Tab-separated table of C-alpha atoms and ligand atoms in Angstrom:
chain	number	residue	atom	x	y	z
A	112	MET	CA	75.717	227.077	97.782
A	113	THR	CA	76.878	224.316	100.417
A	114	LYS	CA	75.055	222.457	103.239
A	115	ILE	CA	77.175	222.171	106.424
A	116	GLY	CA	75.350	220.027	109.289
A	117	VAL	CA	75.254	221.260	112.889
A	118	LEU	CA	75.063	218.411	115.120
A	119	ALA	CA	72.216	220.983	117.562
A	120	LEU	CA	71.720	218.139	120.916
A	121	GLN	CA	73.899	219.864	122.620
A	122	GLY	CA	76.608	222.571	123.607
A	123	ASP	CA	77.248	225.447	121.562
A	124	PHE	CA	75.911	224.385	117.632
A	125	LEU	CA	74.916	228.385	117.782
A	126	GLU	CA	78.144	229.716	117.744
A	127	HIS	CA	79.589	227.206	114.836
A	128	LYS	CA	76.080	228.493	113.075
A	129	LYS	CA	76.968	231.742	112.685
A	130	ILE	CA	80.496	231.227	112.072
A	131	LEU	CA	79.312	229.473	108.944
A	132	VAL	CA	76.626	231.385	107.630
A	133	GLU	CA	78.676	234.277	108.159
A	134	ILE	CA	81.134	232.663	105.178
A	135	GLY	CA	78.248	231.843	103.205
A	136	SER	CA	77.049	228.299	104.290
A	137	ASP	CA	73.792	226.759	104.268
A	138	VAL	CA	73.184	225.026	107.673
A	139	VAL	CA	70.584	222.783	108.681
A	140	GLU	CA	70.387	221.988	113.319
A	141	VAL	CA	70.674	217.261	112.728
A	142	ARG	CA	68.946	216.653	115.705
A	143	LEU	CA	67.084	213.230	114.305
A	144	PRO	CA	68.493	211.127	111.341
A	145	GLU	CA	66.186	213.100	108.692
A	146	HIS	CA	67.984	215.941	109.676
A	147	LEU	CA	71.308	214.354	107.986
A	148	ASN	CA	69.869	213.918	104.188
A	149	ASP	CA	71.905	215.977	101.632
A	150	LEU	CA	74.514	217.055	104.327
A	151	GLU	CA	77.931	217.610	102.703
A	152	GLY	CA	79.080	218.158	105.792
A	153	LEU	CA	78.926	217.533	109.803
A	154	ILE	CA	80.137	219.357	112.427
A	155	ILE	CA	80.163	218.552	115.797
A	156	PRO	CA	80.255	221.151	118.599
A	157	GLY	CA	81.876	221.031	122.236
A	158	GLY	CA	80.075	220.724	125.179
A	159	GLU	CA	79.637	218.181	127.178
A	160	SER	CA	80.757	214.803	125.701
A	161	THR	CA	78.782	211.738	127.530
A	162	THR	CA	75.350	213.937	127.419
A	163	ILE	CA	76.418	214.367	123.271
A	164	VAL	CA	76.442	210.124	123.067
A	165	GLN	CA	73.454	209.986	125.242
A	166	LEU	CA	71.177	212.465	123.132
A	167	ILE	CA	73.630	210.589	119.567
A	168	ASP	CA	72.389	207.725	121.202
A	169	THR	CA	68.283	207.970	121.809
A	170	TYR	CA	68.542	209.737	118.732
A	171	LYS	CA	69.058	206.855	116.637
A	172	LEU	CA	72.173	209.756	114.374
A	173	ARG	CA	75.279	206.590	115.343
A	174	LYS	CA	74.619	204.692	112.918
A	175	PRO	CA	73.879	206.680	110.751
A	176	LEU	CA	77.413	208.718	111.554
A	177	GLN	CA	79.755	205.880	111.098
A	178	GLU	CA	78.427	205.165	108.082
A	179	LEU	CA	77.807	208.832	106.207
A	180	THR	CA	80.825	208.451	107.092
A	181	SER	CA	82.532	206.003	106.364
A	182	GLN	CA	81.278	206.384	102.848
A	183	GLY	CA	83.189	209.573	102.275
A	184	LEU	CA	80.864	212.659	104.202
A	185	PRO	CA	83.751	215.653	105.845
A	186	VAL	CA	82.994	215.249	109.256
A	187	TRP	CA	84.716	218.131	111.925
A	188	GLY	CA	84.882	217.912	115.881
A	189	THR	CA	85.906	220.865	118.383
A	190	CYS	CA	86.785	219.765	121.690
A	191	ALA	CA	84.029	217.558	123.047
A	192	GLY	CA	82.873	216.982	119.654
A	193	MET	CA	86.578	214.896	119.180
A	194	ILE	CA	85.439	213.266	121.581
A	195	VAL	CA	82.626	211.955	119.874
A	196	MET	CA	84.730	211.032	117.036
A	197	SER	CA	87.372	209.292	118.811
A	198	ASN	CA	87.950	205.378	118.205
A	199	LYS	CA	88.809	204.879	122.162
A	200	LEU	CA	89.177	207.424	125.398
A	201	THR	CA	91.900	206.744	128.280
A	202	ASP	CA	88.129	207.579	130.305
A	203	LYS	CA	85.421	205.099	131.265
A	204	TYR	CA	82.360	207.409	129.613
A	205	PRO	CA	81.578	208.357	127.145
A	206	THR	CA	81.061	205.420	124.378
A	207	PRO	CA	83.219	206.455	121.365
A	208	LEU	CA	81.625	207.075	117.981
A	209	ASN	CA	85.426	205.539	115.301
A	210	LEU	CA	84.865	208.230	113.022
A	211	MET	CA	88.758	208.560	113.409
A	212	ASN	CA	91.859	205.882	113.904
A	213	ILE	CA	92.448	208.365	117.087
A	214	THR	CA	92.636	207.777	121.378
A	215	VAL	CA	91.890	211.182	122.715
A	216	SER	CA	91.854	211.156	126.852
A	217	ARG	CA	89.175	214.186	128.444
A	218	ASN	CA	90.045	216.687	130.639
A	219	ALA	CA	93.278	216.469	129.911
A	220	PHE	CA	94.410	219.257	131.170
A	221	GLY	CA	93.812	219.094	134.353
A	222	ARG	CA	92.128	221.396	136.901
A	223	GLN	CA	94.956	224.575	136.419
A	224	LEU	CA	94.925	225.106	132.951
A	225	ASP	CA	91.667	223.268	132.177
A	226	SER	CA	91.455	226.748	130.169
A	227	PHE	CA	93.980	228.565	128.036
A	228	GLU	CA	94.833	230.288	125.410
A	229	THR	CA	98.108	229.867	123.177
A	230	GLU	CA	99.215	230.356	119.846
A	231	LEU	CA	99.300	227.543	117.913
A	232	SER	CA	101.078	226.669	113.506
A	233	ILE	CA	98.666	226.115	111.689
A	234	SER	CA	100.241	224.301	109.011
A	235	GLU	CA	96.430	224.079	106.753
A	236	LEU	CA	96.317	227.938	107.558
A	237	ASP	CA	98.248	230.159	104.275
A	238	ASN	CA	99.097	232.066	107.699
A	239	PRO	CA	98.987	229.215	110.227
A	240	ASP	CA	99.730	231.890	113.161
A	241	TYR	CA	97.134	230.780	114.781
A	242	HIS	CA	95.272	231.567	118.272
A	243	ALA	CA	93.480	229.837	120.172
A	244	VAL	CA	91.844	228.667	122.705
A	245	PHE	CA	91.595	226.022	124.769
A	246	ILE	CA	87.845	224.535	127.773
A	247	ARG	CA	88.948	221.583	129.516
A	248	ALA	CA	90.003	220.623	126.581
A	249	PRO	CA	90.538	216.250	125.059
A	250	SER	CA	94.230	215.750	123.584
A	251	VAL	CA	94.986	212.688	121.198
A	252	CYS	CA	97.624	210.263	122.847
A	253	ASN	CA	97.866	207.581	120.319
A	254	VAL	CA	97.170	207.890	116.394
A	255	GLY	CA	96.610	205.791	113.718
A	256	LYS	CA	98.795	205.193	110.392
A	257	ASN	CA	96.783	207.343	108.941
A	258	VAL	CA	95.790	209.854	110.456
A	259	GLU	CA	98.388	213.249	110.316
A	260	ILE	CA	98.752	216.184	112.711
A	261	ILE	CA	97.901	219.132	111.516
A	262	ALA	CA	98.522	221.144	114.846
A	263	GLN	CA	100.041	220.657	118.048
A	264	LEU	CA	101.680	222.244	120.835
A	265	GLU	CA	105.118	223.203	122.004
A	266	ASP	CA	105.346	219.466	124.136
A	267	GLY	CA	104.804	217.529	120.910
A	268	THR	CA	101.051	217.032	122.234
A	269	PRO	CA	98.128	216.955	119.267
A	270	VAL	CA	95.594	219.455	119.010
A	271	ALA	CA	94.264	219.215	114.863
A	272	VAL	CA	94.466	216.043	113.751
A	273	LYS	CA	93.079	214.956	110.862
A	274	GLU	CA	91.862	211.493	108.587
A	275	GLY	CA	90.729	212.316	105.021
A	276	ASN	CA	87.855	213.732	105.162
A	277	ALA	CA	87.268	213.251	109.606
A	278	LEU	CA	88.782	216.834	110.885
A	279	ALA	CA	89.078	216.966	115.042
A	280	THR	CA	90.614	220.033	117.116
A	281	SER	CA	91.132	219.606	120.741
A	282	PHE	CA	90.708	224.227	120.970
A	283	HIS	CA	87.034	226.227	119.637
A	284	PRO	CA	86.995	227.681	116.641
A	285	GLU	CA	83.877	229.174	116.997
A	286	LEU	CA	84.358	230.883	119.544
A	287	THR	CA	86.385	233.138	118.664
A	288	ASN	CA	86.060	235.715	115.823
A	289	ASP	CA	88.371	233.905	113.591
A	290	ASN	CA	87.137	232.434	110.644
A	291	ARG	CA	89.821	230.047	108.578
A	292	MET	CA	89.183	226.928	110.042
A	293	HIS	CA	85.668	227.302	109.581
A	294	GLN	CA	86.952	228.159	105.654
A	295	TYR	CA	89.430	225.484	106.001
A	296	PHE	CA	86.612	222.342	106.716
A	297	LEU	CA	84.925	224.413	103.909
A	298	LYS	CA	87.842	223.440	101.193
A	299	ILE	CA	87.560	219.574	102.658
A	300	VAL	CA	84.039	219.870	101.477
A	301	GLU	CA	84.404	221.727	98.117
A	302	ASN	CA	87.388	219.485	97.341
A	303	GLU	CA	85.520	216.152	97.998
A	304	LYS	CA	82.114	217.775	95.865
A	305	PHE	CA	84.325	218.478	93.061
A	306	GLN	CA	85.767	214.055	93.163
A	307	HIS	CA	82.347	214.090	93.037
A	308	ARG	CA	81.728	214.754	90.468
A	309	LEU	CA	83.881	214.138	89.111
A	310	ILE	CA	83.181	210.170	89.059
B	1115	LIG	N1	85.795	217.787	128.942
B	1115	LIG	C1	84.396	218.357	128.166
B	1115	LIG	C2	84.422	216.697	127.516
B	1115	LIG	O1	84.524	216.494	127.984
B	1115	LIG	C3	84.626	219.065	126.822
B	1115	LIG	C4	84.486	219.676	126.828
B	1115	LIG	C5	84.568	220.479	125.798
B	1115	LIG	O2	84.246	220.793	125.099
B	1115	LIG	N2	85.621	222.774	126.055
B	1115	LIG	O3	82.804	216.472	127.677
């Protein structure tokens, strides 16, 4: 069984956990650095990024998360999780963890559009048609040269990005019945495991 951690400090970690269990992973709720031992992948959920980052620092998780990510641990952030993973924000708070080379703007879709649902085409899925849920979502305003854009809005705004084993989505796959993005993350995790076994 593949052991996936879900950062369980604040936000919708239980929704991620439910889908991961459904697709057959072993799930660990991560609250302290020792919960990161032996993980094969980690999800940072949606919620409130300032609170999540505050708690990450309170529980001394920033450094271990940065180290594990730079060693190749697959990490996926959804919504607030994307904000946490970025290397730069257009906003003053919080101070992101710099797990990915992206600049992100919090609450980028303003008040009127702060929550919406839309159809996306996600190039990495076998059937790319995907119904996505955005809730006070961040947008990616700039990507580094190794970052792949795997989904964007009609106006070109990137909403799913990948850099090595790091994945971030502005939307919330954990709030739908469609588990294909979780399956996709599991594929990244399995692939990383496979490569390690070859070495
Ligand atoms: N806007 C929130 C933030 O800034 C993120 C919202 C979400 O995760 N749904 O943290």
